[in-house]
Amino acid sequence: MTDNIQPTFNPGKGAGEPVGIAILGHGTVGTEVLRLMSEHSDPLAHRIGGPLELKGVAVSDLSKDRAGVDPSLLTDDAMSLINRDDVDIVVEVIGGIDYPRELVLAALQAGKSVVTANKALVAAHADELAEAADAANVDLYFEAAVAAAIPVVSMLRRSLAGDQIERISGIVNGTTNFILDAMESTGASYEDALAEATRLGYAEADPTADVEGHDAASKAAILASLGFHTRVKFTDVYCEGISKITADDIAAARNAGFVIKLLAICERISDANGQEAVSARVHPTLVPREHPLASVNESYNAIFVEAEAAGRLMFYGNGAGGNPTASAVLGDLVGAARNKVHGGRAPGENTYANLPIADFGSVETRYHIDMEVEDRTGVLAEVSATFASRGISLKTVRQEESGEHARLIVVTHGALESDLAATVEELKRSPGVKAVDSVIRLF
Ligand code: NDP
Ligand code: HSE
C-alpha cells in the first residue's frame, strides 16, 4: 500500500513578491497561456498576491514568427531556462513523453512547481513525477490534461475527496467527438472532419493519438487514478479508437436510436469472489439518443461521475482548443503561484487504496452486433445457440432483408467481455454467418 501524502511546510516568498514563470512551448496552448497572462496581469497579481513575471518561453524553432512575444524571452534551450534561479514555476505545454519527462523532472528536482497540460506524460509517469514533487515539496498541477476547461481534476482531488467514487464515464476527447458528430450531423467524411479538427487546434501533434483512443486512454488513466486512489497507467487502460467506424455504422446506430461516441469508462468493480478492482477502458460506444451524453456535440466533452453520497454528477464544457486549455493552465498557475507567495502546497496524489487492475475480459459489457446471415430456416436458431453456449442472453434480435442474405442485428444483455468476444469469433466461423459487419459495445 502506498500513501504518499507528505506533511511538509513551504514558508512562501511573502506577499507582493514576484513569481518567475518559464513557459515551455508556444503552440496552440502556449500561445493562449501567454496571451492571457499578459492581458490579465493585474487581476492575476491581485488573485495571487504578487505579480507573475515571465522569464522565458522555450520553443523548438526560433525562426518562427511569434507576434506579441518579446524576442529576448525566446530560447530553444528549455533546460537552461528551467534551471534559472529566478524561475519559480515551469509551465510545460510541449507535448510528447520522453523529453517533457526530462524537463519536468529536472524542474521539480530544482524546486520549481510544475503546471502541465500533458496527459500522455502524466498517464505514463505519474508515480515518478509525484515522488519528485513530494521530495522537493513543490506543486505538480495538471488540470488541463483532462478535458481542457472542465475542472474535473480539481473536482476529484478536492470536492469529492470525501466521497466514494463508483464510476467515472464520459467523452474526454474533443477531436474524436468532433469527427463523430460531423459524420453524424453533416455526413462529412472521416478524413475531412479530422482535417478540420486539426485546423481548429483540437488534435494532438500526431492525431493518431486521438483517433486510436490513446489520448482518451491517458485521460482515463488519470481520472481512474484520482477517483479510485489507485495508480492506473496508460498501459492499464483497454483502448479501441474510432478509425474503424464507418458511415454505415453511424447510419445503423441512428436507425436503432443510438449515437456512437468514444467513451472512457472507469469503474470500481467486484469479481466473483467479491474482490474489488479498477477497470478503465476506452472504446466506441452506442449511447441511447435520450441519454445526455448523446447530445454532447462538436469538440465538447462531458464527464459523468457516480459517487456514493453525491449521487450522479455531470460536467460539460470545452474539452480541447487553445483558449479552453489555457483557462485550465492559468487556473493551475494561479494556484501554484499563490503557494509560492503565501506558502503551502496543493493536495498531492494519494494511491493508498492500491486496488488491482481488472482484466478487460472480466468486465461486464453489452454488445450490438450487426451480421449478414444465410437466408434459410434454422440460421436464427444456430446463432442463438452460439450465444447460449456461453450463457449470453439476448435482449433484442432484429432481422432485415439484405439482397440474397438476411441481416441480423443482435443486442445482448450484459455478459463478460471475454465471453462476448469469444462468441463473436465463433459467429465468424459459423457456416450460416456470411459476415460480422460491426460489433459495438453499448453504454
Ligand atoms: P503544439 O504542437 O501546438 O505546440 C507545441 C509547442 O512545443 C510548440 O511551440 C513547439 O515549438 C514546442 N516544442 C516542441 N519541441 C520542443 C522542444 N524540444 N523544446 C522546446 N519547445 C518545443 O501543441 P499544443 O499546444 O496543442 O499541445 C501542447 C500540450 O498540451 C500537449 O501535451 C497536449 O496534449 C496538451 N493539450 C492540448 C490541447 C489542445 O486542445 N491543443 C488540450 C489539452 C491539452 P515550435 O513552436 O517552435 O514548433
Ligand atoms: N487532442 C485532445 C482532444 C486535446 O482532442 O481532446 C485536448 O486534450
Coordinates of N, CA, C and O and ligand atoms in Angstrom, one line a residue, residues 117 119 144-148 172-177 197 201-205 209-210 215 219 299 301 319-321 325, ligand 2:
A117 N -0.1 20.4 -19.2 CA -1.3 20.0 -19.9 C -1.1 18.7 -20.5 O -2.0 18.2 -21.3
K119 N -1.2 15.1 -20.9 CA -1.8 13.9 -20.3 C -1.0 12.6 -20.6 O -1.0 11.7 -19.8
A144 N -5.3 20.8 -17.0 CA -5.6 20.9 -18.4 C -5.4 19.6 -19.1 O -5.8 19.4 -20.3
A145 N -4.8 18.6 -18.4 CA -4.5 17.3 -19.1 C -5.8 16.5 -19.3 O -5.8 15.7 -20.2
V146 N -6.8 16.8 -18.6 CA -8.1 16.1 -18.8 C -9.2 17.0 -19.1 O -9.6 17.9 -18.3
A147 N -9.8 16.9 -20.3 CA -11.0 17.7 -20.7 C -10.8 19.2 -20.6 O -11.8 19.9 -20.3
A148 N -9.6 19.6 -20.9 CA -9.3 21.1 -21.0 C -9.9 21.9 -20.0 O -9.6 21.9 -18.8
V172 N -14.1 12.3 -23.4 CA -12.9 13.1 -22.9 C -11.9 13.4 -24.1 O -10.9 13.9 -23.8
N173 N -12.4 13.2 -25.3 CA -11.5 13.6 -26.4 C -12.3 14.4 -27.4 O -13.3 14.0 -28.0
G174 N -11.9 15.7 -27.6 CA -12.6 16.6 -28.4 C -12.6 16.3 -29.9 O -13.5 16.4 -30.6
T175 N -11.4 15.9 -30.3 CA -11.2 15.6 -31.7 C -12.1 14.5 -32.2 O -12.8 14.6 -33.2
T176 N -12.2 13.4 -31.5 CA -13.0 12.3 -32.0 C -14.5 12.6 -31.8 O -15.3 12.2 -32.7
N177 N -14.8 13.4 -30.8 CA -16.2 13.8 -30.7 C -16.6 14.7 -31.9 O -17.7 14.6 -32.4
A197 N -10.7 19.3 -37.5 CA -10.4 19.2 -36.1 C -8.9 19.6 -35.9 O -8.6 20.3 -34.9
G201 N -7.2 23.2 -34.0 CA -6.2 23.1 -32.9 C -6.7 22.1 -31.8 O -6.2 22.1 -30.7
Y202 N -7.6 21.2 -32.2 CA -8.1 20.2 -31.2 C -7.2 19.0 -31.2 O -7.1 18.4 -30.1
A203 N -6.7 18.6 -32.3 CA -6.0 17.3 -32.4 C -4.6 17.4 -31.8 O -4.0 18.5 -31.7
E204 N -4.0 16.3 -31.4 CA -2.7 16.2 -30.9 C -1.7 16.4 -32.1 O -2.1 16.3 -33.3
A205 N -0.4 16.6 -31.8 CA 0.6 16.8 -32.9 C 0.5 15.7 -33.8 O 0.6 15.8 -35.1
A209 N -3.0 9.7 -31.9 CA -3.3 9.6 -30.5 C -4.7 9.8 -30.2 O -5.3 9.2 -29.3
D210 N -5.4 10.7 -31.0 CA -6.8 11.0 -30.8 C -7.6 9.8 -31.4 O -8.4 9.2 -30.7
D215 N -5.2 9.2 -26.5 CA -5.3 10.4 -25.7 C -6.4 10.2 -24.7 O -6.2 10.5 -23.5
K219 N -6.2 10.0 -20.4 CA -7.1 10.8 -19.6 C -7.9 9.8 -18.6 O -8.1 10.1 -17.5
S299 N -16.6 19.7 -30.3 CA -15.4 19.2 -29.6 C -15.7 19.3 -28.1 O -14.8 19.2 -27.3
N301 N -16.7 18.1 -24.3 CA -16.5 16.9 -23.5 C -17.6 16.9 -22.4 O -18.2 18.0 -22.1
G319 N -13.6 20.8 -24.3 CA -12.6 19.8 -24.0 C -11.3 19.9 -24.8 O -10.4 19.1 -24.6
A320 N -11.2 20.9 -25.7 CA -10.0 21.0 -26.5 C -9.9 22.4 -27.1 O -10.9 23.1 -27.0
G321 N -8.7 22.7 -27.5 CA -8.5 24.0 -28.2 C -7.7 24.9 -27.3 O -7.6 24.7 -26.1
T325 N -8.0 25.3 -23.0 CA -6.9 24.6 -22.3 C -6.1 25.7 -21.5 O -5.7 25.4 -20.4
Ligands
HSE2 N1 -6.4 16.3 -28.6 C1 -7.1 16.5 -27.4 C2 -8.6 16.3 -27.7 C3 -6.8 17.8 -26.9 O1 -9.0 16.3 -28.9 O2 -9.4 16.2 -26.8 C4 -7.5 18.0 -25.5 O3 -6.9 17.2 -24.5

